[in-house]
Coordinates of C-alpha atoms in Angstrom, one line a residue:
R27 CA -0.3 0.1 -0.4
S28 CA 1.2 3.1 -1.0
L29 CA 1.2 6.7 2.0
S30 CA 2.3 9.1 1.6
L31 CA 5.4 10.1 4.4
G32 CA 3.5 12.0 6.6
A33 CA 1.2 8.9 7.0
A34 CA 4.1 7.1 7.2
A35 CA 6.3 8.7 9.7
Y36 CA 2.9 8.7 12.0
T37 CA 2.2 5.4 11.8
W38 CA 5.7 4.6 12.6
L39 CA 5.6 7.2 15.2
E40 CA 2.5 5.2 16.8
E41 CA 3.2 1.4 16.3
R42 CA 6.5 1.2 16.4
Y43 CA 8.2 3.5 17.7
L44 CA 6.3 5.2 20.7
P45 CA 4.9 1.7 22.3
A46 CA 9.2 0.5 22.4
V47 CA 9.2 4.0 24.3
R48 CA 6.5 3.3 27.1
A49 CA 7.7 -1.0 27.6
F50 CA 11.0 0.9 27.8
A51 CA 9.4 2.5 30.6
A52 CA 10.0 -0.5 33.4
M53 CA 13.7 -0.4 32.5
A54 CA 15.8 0.2 34.3
P55 CA 17.2 4.4 33.3
G56 CA 19.8 6.6 32.5
I57 CA 19.3 6.0 29.0
E58 CA 17.2 8.4 26.7
P59 CA 14.5 6.7 24.9
P60 CA 16.0 8.0 21.0
E61 CA 19.8 5.6 21.9
R62 CA 17.9 2.9 23.9
Y63 CA 15.3 2.4 20.5
C64 CA 18.4 2.2 18.8
H65 CA 19.6 -0.2 21.1
L66 CA 16.3 -2.1 20.0
L67 CA 16.9 -2.1 16.5
E68 CA 20.7 -3.6 17.1
Y69 CA 18.8 -5.9 19.2
K70 CA 17.0 -7.6 16.0
W71 CA 19.2 -7.6 13.5
L72 CA 21.7 -9.7 15.4
A73 CA 18.3 -11.8 16.6
S74 CA 17.2 -12.2 12.8
E75 CA 20.8 -12.9 12.2
A76 CA 20.9 -15.0 14.4
A77 CA 17.8 -17.3 13.6
Q78 CA 18.5 -16.8 9.9
R79 CA 15.2 -14.7 9.3
D80 CA 13.4 -11.1 10.2
I81 CA 11.9 -12.0 14.1
G82 CA 9.9 -8.7 13.5
H83 CA 9.1 -5.9 16.2
Q84 CA 7.1 -7.3 18.2
A85 CA 9.5 -9.9 19.3
A86 CA 12.4 -8.0 19.3
L87 CA 11.0 -5.7 21.6
E88 CA 10.6 -8.7 23.8
G89 CA 13.0 -10.4 23.3
F90 CA 15.4 -6.7 24.4
V91 CA 12.8 -6.1 27.3
A92 CA 13.4 -9.5 29.2
A93 CA 17.2 -9.7 28.4
N94 CA 16.9 -5.8 29.3
G95 CA 14.9 -4.9 32.0
P96 CA 12.7 -6.9 35.1
P97 CA 11.0 -10.2 34.9
M98 CA 7.8 -8.4 34.5
A99 CA 8.2 -6.6 32.1
A100 CA 8.6 -8.3 29.0
E101 CA 4.3 -8.8 29.4
T102 CA 3.5 -5.9 28.9
A103 CA 5.4 -4.6 25.9
T104 CA 2.9 -4.8 23.0
V105 CA 3.2 -3.4 20.0
T106 CA -0.3 -2.5 17.3
P107 CA 0.6 -4.9 14.3

């Protein structure tokens, strides 16, 4: 489907970035959300390489929060598909 640049940016913000930032809130402080989002993208890249397939944003977010946050945080990390 074709989207305008503004619509694509809004969709990314609402469906990818902001849900991830909310999931990061349960993690230890000290890293700003934009930097932590970059860490999430690196985690997704490395996990996808290890799996030899794209693991997807939701699986990466859940794995990242589980690996870097409190045990309960992964249960509340959700992203709208």
